[in-house]
Coordinates of C-alpha atoms in Angstrom, one line a residue:
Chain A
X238 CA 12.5 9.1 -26.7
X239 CA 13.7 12.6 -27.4
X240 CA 13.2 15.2 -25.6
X241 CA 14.1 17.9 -27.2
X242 CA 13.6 21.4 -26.0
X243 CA 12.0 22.9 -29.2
X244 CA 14.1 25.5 -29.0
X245 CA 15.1 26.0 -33.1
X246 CA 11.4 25.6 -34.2
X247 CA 10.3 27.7 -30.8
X248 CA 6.9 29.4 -32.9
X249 CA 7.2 32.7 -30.6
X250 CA 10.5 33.5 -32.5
X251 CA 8.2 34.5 -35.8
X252 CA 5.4 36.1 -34.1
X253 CA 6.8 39.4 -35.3
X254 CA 7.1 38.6 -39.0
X255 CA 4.0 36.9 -38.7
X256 CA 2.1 39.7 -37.8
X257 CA 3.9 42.5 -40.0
X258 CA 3.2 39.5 -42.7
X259 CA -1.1 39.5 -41.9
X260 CA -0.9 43.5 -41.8
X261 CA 0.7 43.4 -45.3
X262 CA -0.5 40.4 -46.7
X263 CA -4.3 40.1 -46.9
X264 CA -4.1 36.4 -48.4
X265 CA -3.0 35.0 -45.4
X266 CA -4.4 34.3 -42.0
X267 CA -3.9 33.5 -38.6
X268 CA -5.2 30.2 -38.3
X269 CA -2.5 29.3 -40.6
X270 CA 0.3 30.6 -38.5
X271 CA 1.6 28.0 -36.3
X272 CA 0.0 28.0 -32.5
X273 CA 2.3 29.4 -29.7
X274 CA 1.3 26.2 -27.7
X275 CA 2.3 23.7 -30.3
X276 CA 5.3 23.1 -28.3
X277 CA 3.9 22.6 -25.0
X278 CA 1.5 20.1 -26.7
X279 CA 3.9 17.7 -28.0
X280 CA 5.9 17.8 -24.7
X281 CA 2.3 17.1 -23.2
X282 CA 1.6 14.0 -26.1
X283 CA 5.0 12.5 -25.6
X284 CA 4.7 12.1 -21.4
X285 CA 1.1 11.1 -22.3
X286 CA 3.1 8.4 -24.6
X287 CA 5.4 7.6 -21.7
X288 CA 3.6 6.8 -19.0
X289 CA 1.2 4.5 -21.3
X290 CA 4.0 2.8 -22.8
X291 CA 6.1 1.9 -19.3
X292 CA 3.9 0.1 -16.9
X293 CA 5.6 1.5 -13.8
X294 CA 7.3 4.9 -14.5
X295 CA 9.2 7.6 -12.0
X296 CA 9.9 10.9 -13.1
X297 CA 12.4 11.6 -10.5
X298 CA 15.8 13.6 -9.6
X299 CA 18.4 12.0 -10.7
X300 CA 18.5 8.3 -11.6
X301 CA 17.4 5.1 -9.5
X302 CA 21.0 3.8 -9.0
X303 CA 22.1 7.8 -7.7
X304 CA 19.0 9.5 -6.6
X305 CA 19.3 13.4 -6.2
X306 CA 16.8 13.3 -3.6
X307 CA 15.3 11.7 -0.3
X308 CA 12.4 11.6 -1.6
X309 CA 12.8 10.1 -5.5
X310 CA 15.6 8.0 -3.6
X311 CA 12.9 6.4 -0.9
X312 CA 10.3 6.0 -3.6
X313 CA 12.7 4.2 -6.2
X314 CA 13.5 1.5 -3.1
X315 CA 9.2 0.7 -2.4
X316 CA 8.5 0.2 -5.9
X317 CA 12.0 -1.8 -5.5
X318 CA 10.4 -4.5 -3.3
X319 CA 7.8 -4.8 -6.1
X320 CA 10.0 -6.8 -8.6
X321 CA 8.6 -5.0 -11.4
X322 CA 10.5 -3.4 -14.0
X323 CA 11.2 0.8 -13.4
X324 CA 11.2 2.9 -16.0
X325 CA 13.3 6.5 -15.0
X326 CA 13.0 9.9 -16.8
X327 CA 15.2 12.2 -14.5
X328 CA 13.9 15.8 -14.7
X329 CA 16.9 17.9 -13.3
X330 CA 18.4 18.6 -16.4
X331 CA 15.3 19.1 -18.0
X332 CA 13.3 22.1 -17.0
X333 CA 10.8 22.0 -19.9
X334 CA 10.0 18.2 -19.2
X335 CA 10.1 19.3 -15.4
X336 CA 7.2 22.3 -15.7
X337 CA 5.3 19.7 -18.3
X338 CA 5.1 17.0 -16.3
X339 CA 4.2 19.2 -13.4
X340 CA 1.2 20.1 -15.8
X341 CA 0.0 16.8 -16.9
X342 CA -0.6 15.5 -13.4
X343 CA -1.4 18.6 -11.9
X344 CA 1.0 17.4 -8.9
X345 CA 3.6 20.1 -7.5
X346 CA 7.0 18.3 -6.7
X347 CA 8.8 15.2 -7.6
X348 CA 9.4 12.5 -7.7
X349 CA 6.0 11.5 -9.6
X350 CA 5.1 8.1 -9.9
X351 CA 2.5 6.5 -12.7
X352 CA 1.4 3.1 -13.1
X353 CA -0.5 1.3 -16.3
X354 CA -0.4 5.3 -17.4
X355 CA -2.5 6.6 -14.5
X356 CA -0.7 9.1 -12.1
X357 CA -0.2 7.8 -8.7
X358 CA 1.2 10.4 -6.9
X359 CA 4.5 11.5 -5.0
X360 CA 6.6 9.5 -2.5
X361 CA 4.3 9.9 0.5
X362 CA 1.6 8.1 -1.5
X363 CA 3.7 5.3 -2.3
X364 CA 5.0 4.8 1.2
X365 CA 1.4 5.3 2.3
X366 CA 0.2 2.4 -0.3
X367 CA 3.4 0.5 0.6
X368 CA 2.4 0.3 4.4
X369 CA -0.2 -1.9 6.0
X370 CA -2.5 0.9 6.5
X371 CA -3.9 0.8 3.3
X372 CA -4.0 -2.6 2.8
X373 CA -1.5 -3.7 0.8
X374 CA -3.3 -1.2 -2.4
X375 CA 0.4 -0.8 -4.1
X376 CA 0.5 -4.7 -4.4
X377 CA -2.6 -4.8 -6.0
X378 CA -2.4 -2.2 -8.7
X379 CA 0.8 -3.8 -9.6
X380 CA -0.2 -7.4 -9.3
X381 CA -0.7 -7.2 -13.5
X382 CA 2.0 -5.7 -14.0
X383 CA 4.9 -8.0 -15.8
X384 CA 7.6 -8.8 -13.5
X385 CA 11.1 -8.8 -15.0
X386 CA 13.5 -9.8 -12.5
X387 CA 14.9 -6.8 -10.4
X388 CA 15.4 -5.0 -14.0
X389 CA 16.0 -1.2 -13.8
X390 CA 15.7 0.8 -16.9
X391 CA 17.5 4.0 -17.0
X392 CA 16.4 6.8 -19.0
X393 CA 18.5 6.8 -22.2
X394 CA 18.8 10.0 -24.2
Chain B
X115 CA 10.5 35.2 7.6
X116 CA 9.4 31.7 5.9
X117 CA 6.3 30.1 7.0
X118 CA 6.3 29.1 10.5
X119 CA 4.5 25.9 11.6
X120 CA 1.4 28.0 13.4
X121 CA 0.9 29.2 9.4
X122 CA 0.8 25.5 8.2
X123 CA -1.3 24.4 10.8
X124 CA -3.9 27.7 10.5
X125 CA -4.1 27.1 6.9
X126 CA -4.6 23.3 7.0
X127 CA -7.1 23.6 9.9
X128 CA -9.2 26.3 7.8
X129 CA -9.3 24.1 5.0
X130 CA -10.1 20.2 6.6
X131 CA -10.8 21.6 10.2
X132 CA -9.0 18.3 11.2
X133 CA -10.2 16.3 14.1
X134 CA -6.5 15.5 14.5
X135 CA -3.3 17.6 13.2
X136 CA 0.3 17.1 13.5
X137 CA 2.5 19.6 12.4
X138 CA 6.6 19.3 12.6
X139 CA 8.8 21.3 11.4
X140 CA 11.7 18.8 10.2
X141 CA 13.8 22.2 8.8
X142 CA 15.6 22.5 11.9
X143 CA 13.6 26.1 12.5
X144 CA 14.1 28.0 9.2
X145 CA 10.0 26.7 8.2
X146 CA 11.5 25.5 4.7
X147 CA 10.4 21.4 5.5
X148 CA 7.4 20.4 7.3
X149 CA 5.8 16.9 8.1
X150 CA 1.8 16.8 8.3
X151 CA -0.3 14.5 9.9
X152 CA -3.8 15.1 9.4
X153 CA -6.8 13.1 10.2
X154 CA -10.7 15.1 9.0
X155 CA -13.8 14.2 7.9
X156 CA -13.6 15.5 4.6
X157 CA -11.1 12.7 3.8
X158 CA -14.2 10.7 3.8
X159 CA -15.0 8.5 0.5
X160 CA -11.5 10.4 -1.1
X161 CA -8.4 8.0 -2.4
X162 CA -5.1 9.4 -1.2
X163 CA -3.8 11.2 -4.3
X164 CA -7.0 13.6 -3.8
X165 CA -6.5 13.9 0.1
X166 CA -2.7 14.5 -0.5
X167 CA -4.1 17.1 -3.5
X168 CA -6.6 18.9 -0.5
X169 CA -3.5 18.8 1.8
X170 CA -1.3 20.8 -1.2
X171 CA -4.3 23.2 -2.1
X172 CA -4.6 24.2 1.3
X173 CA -1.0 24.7 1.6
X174 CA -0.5 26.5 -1.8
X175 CA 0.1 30.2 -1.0
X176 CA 2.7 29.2 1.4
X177 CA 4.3 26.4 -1.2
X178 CA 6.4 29.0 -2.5
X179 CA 8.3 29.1 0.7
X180 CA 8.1 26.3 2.0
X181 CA 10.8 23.5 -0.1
X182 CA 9.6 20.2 1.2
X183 CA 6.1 18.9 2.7
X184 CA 6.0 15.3 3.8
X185 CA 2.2 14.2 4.5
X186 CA 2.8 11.0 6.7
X187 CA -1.2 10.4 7.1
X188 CA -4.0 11.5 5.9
X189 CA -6.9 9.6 7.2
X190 CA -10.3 9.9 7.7
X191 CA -11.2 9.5 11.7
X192 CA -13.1 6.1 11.8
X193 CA -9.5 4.9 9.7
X194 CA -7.4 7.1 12.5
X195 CA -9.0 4.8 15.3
X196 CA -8.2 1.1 15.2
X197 CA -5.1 1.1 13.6
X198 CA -1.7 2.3 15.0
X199 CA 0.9 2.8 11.8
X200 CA 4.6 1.6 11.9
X201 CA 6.9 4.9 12.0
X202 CA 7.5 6.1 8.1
X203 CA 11.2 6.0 7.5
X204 CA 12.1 9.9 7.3
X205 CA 13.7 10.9 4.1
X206 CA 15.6 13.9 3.4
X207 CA 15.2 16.5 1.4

């Protein structure tokens, strides 16, 4: 999966042109000039991709095996006793994924877990579900879930 | 300057006027890292991704200050009552 930042075909970077072109040109027109969110939407499709194609996904700092954070690091190790496989997407070096994902669950901080491509929440949730208190909810909603081993997959890109 | 825990707790209270409410500061004083417990009503009939999302609203205009909220429960006060939780391991920011 690619994640690219967009920057080259970035539409804001013609808006100028594009308007001086509609002033002067009256053939053309602005629903034919590319949408300033285009970007944002892809970005939006491609984590809407993600999380349906990986069963159990963390968008996290840093990576399972060196976590960049308490809190991605303690939610990495309870999904950890679930001997299910992990799928990773570190958003540190990635401020545009960061800010897009922040969007599509409408959640503030990370790490942000989903599971069967519903948004779970952050690490106190999955602590919370991990603990007796809630009766054992986290084993459920990953009772279907495929195990593979102790498998985790790191992000590649 | 920062938030201090009397904000947190002021803005959490107005919000879920909490039968129960726990702030700690876990910064070590400069307000930057709080943990919340909060047990309210309005809990009621709400999974935890939406309490933990009424916790965040309430806190929003002081989110920008504050780097790290931890919300150890969040429970309704007939869930508060029977059952006494095992300590939540503490992770650091």
């Amino acid at each position: 999966m690619n994640y690219s930042s967009g920057q080259s075909s970035d539409p804001n970077a013609n808006m100028d042109s594009a308007a001086t072109r509609i002033a002067v040109d009256p053939d053309t027109h602005q629903d034919f000039e590319p949408k300033s969110k285009s970007s944002d939407m892809s970005l939006h499709d491609i984590i809407a991709q993600d999380v349906k194609e990986n069963p159990v996904l963390i968008y996290m700092k840093g990576f399972p095996e060196s976590p960049m954070c308490g809190f991605s690091a303690l939610a990495v190790k309870v999904l950890q006793q679930y001997d299910v496989p992990i799928s990773s997407r570190d958003i540190l070096g990635d401020l545009k994924l960061k800010e897009s994902v922040k969007a599509y669950s409408i959640w503030p901080t990370f790490p942000q877990i989903f599971i069967k491509g519903k948004f779970v929440g952050g690490s106190d949730i999955i602590l919370n579900m991990h603990q007796a208190s809630w009766k054992g909810e986290l084993k459920k909603l990953l009772s279907d879930v495929p195990r593979k081993g102790d498998k985790v997959q790191p992000q590649e890109s | 300057m920062g938030v201090t825990k009397e904000d947190v707790e002021a803005a959490i209270t107005s919000a879920l006027s909490p039968s129960h409410l726990v702030v700690t500061d876990t910064s070590g004083g400069c307000g930057a890292s709080y943990e919340i417990e909060v047990v309210s009503e309005k809990f009621e009939g709400k999974r935890l991704l939406e309490r933990h999302r009424m916790v965040n609203t309430a806190l929003a205009p002081h989110m920008a200050e504050i780097h790290a909220v931890s919300i150890k429960k969040a429970l309704t006060p007939a869930q508060a009552q029977p059952q006494p939780e095992p300590a939540a391991d503490k992770p650091q920011a």
